[in-house]
């Protein structure tokens, strides 16, 4: 192992330890979850739709000898993604500024490696996605954590202002936010843009926003997506079809550069160079061909929303404390006992799987994924009620 990696590996493992601990508990065999009510992760709990499967089957059939040859970005895929994103965000994206990637994870990795130097600081917002800290450490940078405001899960601009130093290179945020379901409001993003303009000026080097918008299409109650790119041109936007098509094993996403980003051509080149240098290259050929049709698909948002409403009402009735998420797949619930891992183990005894908040830097809470089936909800609600009575 390289000295650089061995110097960092403890930090990387440490940054993921709570998550790794949760998924490696002896009695939780991820291969054998069929009899569980599975609220653990944003994974599908039903068979993939026939529509999705047929699209992949159709594009698997080669139409010419180059079908399965090495591929650069497939232009129709970039065009379809640019059109979809332009409609979604109200910003006109150029197809050439859609840099196809292997899901949000691939796009995040490419953006970090293209922008951040070893020793730079990257501010990230907590609760974070599991791998942010590991990914920042992985490019030799220093993760700097700031928490959302506890009262309403908004960006804490004061905390962010205090975290900014001359070494700050990037702020990594996720909106709509997993696990709180918050869409960071335009006012907060404008405030953030002002802070970063000031910091870029003071540092003599631009600070970038890396905006993980994985859940931008999982919106409830007619809410609209707000992107920091509307207020800050040095925003790199991460998008994925893992959520909207609910097939995260088929890796497909992209990094989008806003039309007014300064030095955009250099950024495109940097992302390409990173792909070449790291092997974090493009999505597989079939996924690229299928993108325009996958772009048009959506999980059943109305179904997710009614599951949300049913669970929020039932859990509150049972005495649980939780807010109503504006977006995403998740409910964030206060654990009736302080030890959320213990409470998750209690639920697991009755075959109900939730994610303990400690795995997300939210001790005292647990997360429920609404990708579970209605039948799982039927079976799980009495278990939640019993666990509340016992605690
Ligand atoms: N970011 C967030 C906030 C996520 O919740 C997830 C998936 N759970 C990802 C990124 C990774 O998405 P992908 O499967 O597209 O890599």
XYZ file of C-alpha atoms and ligand atoms in Angstrom:
407
model
C 0.000 0.000 0.000
C 1.278 3.482 -0.770
C 2.487 5.574 2.138
C 0.010 8.295 1.221
C -2.889 5.861 1.374
C -1.691 4.159 4.530
C -1.386 7.582 6.162
C -4.986 8.315 5.262
C -6.614 4.943 5.555
C -7.309 5.129 9.300
C -9.095 8.419 8.793
C -11.067 7.026 5.880
C -12.125 3.908 7.790
C -12.862 6.028 10.865
C -15.076 8.359 8.807
C -17.211 5.385 7.742
C -16.966 3.376 10.948
C -20.476 3.881 12.302
C -21.982 2.945 8.957
C -19.693 -0.052 8.549
C -20.509 -1.165 12.095
C -24.221 -0.992 11.413
C -24.080 -3.034 8.238
C -21.670 -5.586 9.653
C -23.672 -6.472 12.773
C -23.559 -10.276 13.025
C -27.289 -10.779 12.809
C -27.788 -8.497 9.828
C -26.999 -10.491 6.730
C -27.582 -8.147 3.799
C -27.889 -11.098 1.440
C -30.849 -12.522 3.278
C -33.261 -9.718 3.960
C -36.364 -11.140 2.353
C -38.375 -11.605 5.510
C -37.505 -8.167 6.895
C -39.529 -4.963 6.647
C -36.639 -3.135 5.081
C -36.506 0.618 5.751
C -32.715 0.585 5.837
C -31.474 2.234 2.629
C -32.819 3.812 -0.549
C -32.869 0.454 -2.293
C -35.790 -0.907 -4.332
C -37.934 -3.375 -2.365
C -39.986 -4.443 -5.365
C -39.106 -5.885 -8.759
C -37.860 -3.317 -11.262
C -40.598 -2.025 -13.564
C -41.089 -3.889 -16.854
C -40.628 -0.565 -18.636
C -37.110 -0.161 -17.193
C -36.112 -3.746 -17.941
C -37.391 -3.546 -21.523
C -35.416 -0.371 -22.196
C -32.196 -2.089 -21.123
C -33.070 -5.219 -23.102
C -33.723 -3.206 -26.245
C -30.429 -1.303 -26.009
C -28.493 -4.474 -25.263
C -29.149 -5.613 -28.837
C -26.198 -4.347 -30.944
C -27.070 -2.259 -34.016
C -23.518 -2.021 -35.383
C -20.045 -3.422 -34.798
C -19.068 -0.481 -32.568
C -21.979 -1.014 -30.191
C -19.845 -2.500 -27.435
C -16.629 -0.748 -28.435
C -14.861 1.825 -26.275
C -17.121 4.836 -25.972
C -16.714 8.521 -25.444
C -19.757 10.467 -24.219
C -22.811 9.514 -26.260
C -24.174 12.782 -27.633
C -27.896 11.850 -27.535
C -27.436 11.012 -23.844
C -25.867 14.394 -23.112
C -28.608 16.139 -25.084
C -31.408 14.357 -23.240
C -29.790 15.003 -19.844
C -29.225 18.694 -20.698
C -32.826 19.094 -21.787
C -34.171 17.399 -18.660
C -31.938 19.374 -16.313
C -32.684 22.692 -18.028
C -36.397 22.105 -17.523
C -35.913 21.020 -13.947
C -33.697 23.885 -12.785
C -34.800 26.680 -15.142
C -31.207 27.166 -16.346
C -30.222 26.471 -19.969
C -27.527 23.750 -19.889
C -25.370 22.985 -22.910
C -25.158 19.248 -23.771
C -21.344 19.590 -23.832
C -21.438 20.654 -20.178
C -23.086 17.399 -19.120
C -20.195 15.167 -18.083
C -21.585 11.642 -17.858
C -20.527 9.676 -14.794
C -21.122 6.436 -12.953
C -23.898 7.739 -10.715
C -23.653 10.532 -8.161
C -20.741 8.755 -6.501
C -18.695 8.899 -9.725
C -19.596 12.545 -10.354
C -18.677 13.524 -6.781
C -15.317 11.776 -7.096
C -14.553 13.433 -10.431
C -15.436 16.918 -9.145
C -13.362 16.550 -5.990
C -10.327 15.251 -7.870
C -10.621 17.930 -10.570
C -10.830 20.903 -8.196
C -9.201 20.082 -4.871
C -5.465 19.967 -4.099
C -3.944 17.888 -1.306
C -4.019 19.989 1.872
C -7.051 22.027 0.768
C -10.042 22.196 3.069
C -13.475 21.035 1.962
C -16.411 22.086 4.127
C -19.205 19.540 4.174
C -22.632 19.697 5.725
C -23.639 17.235 8.396
C -25.608 15.002 8.555
C -23.687 13.907 5.456
C -23.992 11.084 2.956
C -21.894 8.169 4.262
C -18.921 8.582 1.974
C -18.347 12.361 1.792
C -15.658 12.423 4.428
C -13.920 9.370 2.988
C -13.985 10.921 -0.481
C -12.517 14.219 0.735
C -9.768 12.332 2.568
C -9.275 10.198 -0.525
C -8.094 13.221 -2.553
C -5.728 14.233 0.249
C -7.888 17.146 1.412
C -9.104 18.023 4.894
C -12.803 17.550 5.698
C -14.308 20.396 7.750
C -17.727 19.622 9.173
C -20.552 22.085 9.808
C -23.968 20.975 10.998
C -27.365 22.045 9.703
C -29.329 24.238 12.099
C -31.014 21.922 14.625
C -34.326 23.787 14.665
C -35.191 23.601 10.966
C -32.365 21.716 9.241
C -31.318 24.716 7.161
C -27.773 25.687 6.166
C -26.067 27.292 9.158
C -24.463 30.273 7.453
C -22.812 31.498 10.631
C -21.132 28.154 11.224
C -20.066 28.023 7.573
C -18.626 31.556 7.767
C -16.608 30.493 10.820
C -15.363 27.349 9.082
C -13.977 29.242 6.079
C -10.177 29.712 6.094
C -7.571 30.722 3.489
C -7.310 27.006 2.596
C -11.006 26.505 1.874
C -11.446 25.261 -1.680
C -14.917 23.810 -1.782
C -18.174 23.399 0.083
C -20.003 20.129 -0.438
C -23.721 20.259 0.214
C -26.638 18.007 -0.570
C -30.028 19.412 -1.500
C -32.686 18.043 -1.203
C -30.966 16.778 1.897
C -30.622 13.148 2.904
C -31.678 12.420 5.689
C -33.682 15.522 6.720
C -35.680 15.880 3.492
C -34.995 19.622 3.488
C -34.703 21.599 0.252
C -32.307 24.381 1.229
C -34.219 27.616 0.565
C -33.171 30.176 -2.031
C -32.440 32.756 0.698
C -29.895 30.457 2.365
C -28.225 29.621 -0.940
C -28.014 33.332 -1.791
C -26.426 33.967 1.604
C -23.964 31.154 0.961
C -23.096 32.602 -2.458
C -22.321 35.976 -0.851
C -20.083 34.311 1.742
C -18.182 32.373 -0.900
C -17.716 35.373 -3.180
C -16.179 37.191 -0.265
C -13.981 34.211 0.634
C -12.829 33.728 -2.979
C -11.869 37.378 -3.130
C -10.036 37.287 0.209
C -8.242 34.010 -0.640
C -7.265 35.095 -4.158
C -8.548 31.697 -5.313
C -12.106 30.653 -6.081
C -14.114 28.544 -3.685
C -16.434 26.075 -5.450
C -19.779 24.635 -4.446
C -20.214 20.914 -5.061
C -23.979 20.421 -4.968
C -25.157 16.837 -4.619
C -28.641 16.990 -6.125
C -29.276 13.233 -6.155
C -32.886 13.694 -4.939
C -33.771 16.697 -7.109
C -36.726 14.829 -8.607
C -38.037 13.240 -5.446
C -40.128 16.235 -4.390
C -43.383 16.213 -2.408
C -46.359 18.568 -2.146
C -45.533 20.384 -5.406
C -42.229 21.689 -3.962
C -39.674 22.939 -6.469
C -35.969 22.219 -6.628
C -33.642 25.152 -5.890
C -30.018 24.853 -6.990
C -27.082 26.958 -5.789
C -26.152 27.322 -9.485
C -28.937 29.938 -9.700
C -26.880 32.182 -7.404
C -23.276 31.027 -7.718
C -21.758 30.210 -11.122
C -18.872 28.193 -9.674
C -21.285 25.413 -8.705
C -20.686 21.835 -9.857
C -23.971 19.924 -9.918
C -24.179 16.208 -9.226
C -27.137 14.317 -10.712
C -28.030 10.659 -10.855
C -30.730 8.305 -12.101
C -30.263 6.035 -9.056
C -33.165 7.720 -7.277
C -35.532 8.828 -10.048
C -35.429 5.383 -11.719
C -34.804 3.537 -8.413
C -32.214 1.196 -9.900
C -28.983 2.243 -8.174
C -27.094 -0.886 -9.214
C -27.151 0.366 -12.813
C -24.622 3.189 -12.585
C -25.763 6.323 -14.413
C -25.453 10.003 -13.576
C -23.567 13.148 -14.499
C -21.774 16.255 -13.384
C -23.315 19.422 -14.873
C -21.502 22.730 -15.320
C -23.713 25.842 -15.329
C -23.568 27.966 -18.503
C -22.020 30.940 -16.706
C -19.271 29.005 -14.888
C -15.943 30.800 -15.413
C -13.163 28.689 -16.995
C -15.683 26.054 -18.009
C -13.554 24.532 -20.770
C -10.669 24.023 -18.343
C -13.091 22.373 -15.934
C -14.340 19.998 -18.655
C -10.750 19.077 -19.491
C -9.909 18.568 -15.806
C -12.856 16.206 -15.311
C -11.864 14.234 -18.432
C -8.250 14.067 -17.275
C -9.356 12.829 -13.860
C -11.422 10.109 -15.553
C -8.382 9.020 -17.539
C -6.036 9.205 -14.584
C -8.245 7.352 -12.124
C -10.171 4.942 -14.353
C -13.391 6.482 -13.026
C -14.541 6.622 -16.602
C -17.894 6.871 -18.323
C -21.061 4.853 -17.655
C -21.307 1.569 -19.563
C -22.441 1.751 -23.196
C -25.941 0.348 -22.621
C -26.624 2.870 -19.866
C -25.565 5.712 -22.137
C -27.838 4.519 -24.974
C -30.723 4.083 -22.537
C -30.295 7.463 -20.843
C -32.886 9.404 -22.888
C -35.580 6.895 -21.953
C -34.453 6.546 -18.338
C -34.487 10.358 -18.189
C -38.229 10.259 -18.872
C -38.978 7.711 -16.116
C -39.876 8.367 -12.528
C -40.524 6.399 -9.390
C -44.091 6.666 -8.165
C -43.838 10.014 -6.364
C -47.524 10.027 -5.384
C -47.064 6.555 -3.869
C -43.990 7.702 -1.898
C -45.853 10.776 -0.694
C -48.862 8.815 0.518
C -46.533 6.348 2.276
C -44.837 9.344 3.883
C -48.176 10.760 5.042
C -49.411 7.444 6.366
C -46.216 6.753 8.306
C -45.865 10.288 9.689
C -49.468 10.204 10.985
C -49.205 6.678 12.422
C -45.810 7.205 14.080
C -46.897 10.522 15.621
C -50.038 8.841 16.920
C -47.804 6.230 18.563
C -45.800 8.977 20.278
C -42.808 9.336 17.948
C -41.419 12.774 17.134
C -40.708 13.544 13.495
C -41.095 16.350 10.962
C -42.603 16.089 7.479
C -39.862 15.924 4.813
C -40.213 18.166 1.756
C -38.363 15.738 -0.496
C -36.142 12.579 -0.654
C -36.905 9.008 0.363
C -36.487 9.519 4.106
C -38.176 10.071 7.445
C -35.910 11.147 10.285
C -37.434 10.031 13.578
C -36.365 10.775 17.158
C -35.468 7.559 18.936
C -37.524 7.036 22.122
C -34.290 6.031 23.882
C -31.011 7.939 23.635
C -29.126 4.926 22.249
C -30.427 4.804 18.658
C -28.332 1.726 17.799
C -29.948 -0.144 20.705
C -33.393 0.950 19.528
C -32.625 -0.209 15.977
C -31.560 -3.587 17.403
C -34.863 -3.770 19.296
C -36.807 -3.202 16.058
C -34.620 -5.696 14.239
C -35.642 -8.453 16.679
C -39.102 -8.122 15.142
C -37.715 -8.003 11.623
C -37.939 -4.253 11.094
C -34.768 -2.653 9.744
C -34.058 1.058 10.174
C -30.797 2.972 9.963
C -29.540 4.204 13.358
C -28.765 7.928 13.367
C -25.204 7.394 14.641
C -24.381 6.082 11.160
C -25.362 9.540 9.842
C -23.901 11.747 12.581
C -27.426 12.099 14.008
C -27.249 10.257 17.342
C -30.612 9.894 19.061
C -32.467 9.538 15.758
C -33.161 6.820 13.226
C -33.902 6.956 9.515
C -36.707 5.217 7.652
C -36.575 4.790 3.870
C -39.912 5.203 2.115
C -38.804 2.827 -0.650
C -40.237 0.015 1.515
C -43.488 -1.537 0.295
C -46.956 -0.773 1.710
C -47.110 -4.353 2.931
C -43.894 -3.768 4.903
C -45.475 -0.645 6.405
C -48.566 -2.703 7.423
C -46.360 -5.252 9.173
C -43.955 -2.749 10.719
C -46.387 -0.251 12.293
C -47.427 -2.608 15.154
C -43.719 -3.293 15.796
C -42.991 0.447 16.050
C -45.967 0.778 18.434
C -44.769 -2.069 20.690
C -41.187 -0.757 20.747
C -42.473 2.679 21.803
C -44.604 1.191 24.600
C -41.653 -0.795 25.920
C -39.242 2.130 25.979
N -25.619 11.319 -2.579
C -26.624 11.087 -1.738
C -27.103 12.200 -0.851
C -27.206 9.817 -1.669
O -28.200 9.578 -0.787
C -26.719 8.795 -2.517
C -27.293 7.391 -2.515
N -27.833 6.954 -1.343
C -25.671 9.095 -3.384
C -25.156 10.360 -3.399
C -25.095 8.060 -4.310
O -25.880 7.952 -5.447
P -25.436 7.064 -6.707
O -26.067 5.718 -6.545
O -25.975 7.772 -7.884
O -23.948 6.997 -6.715
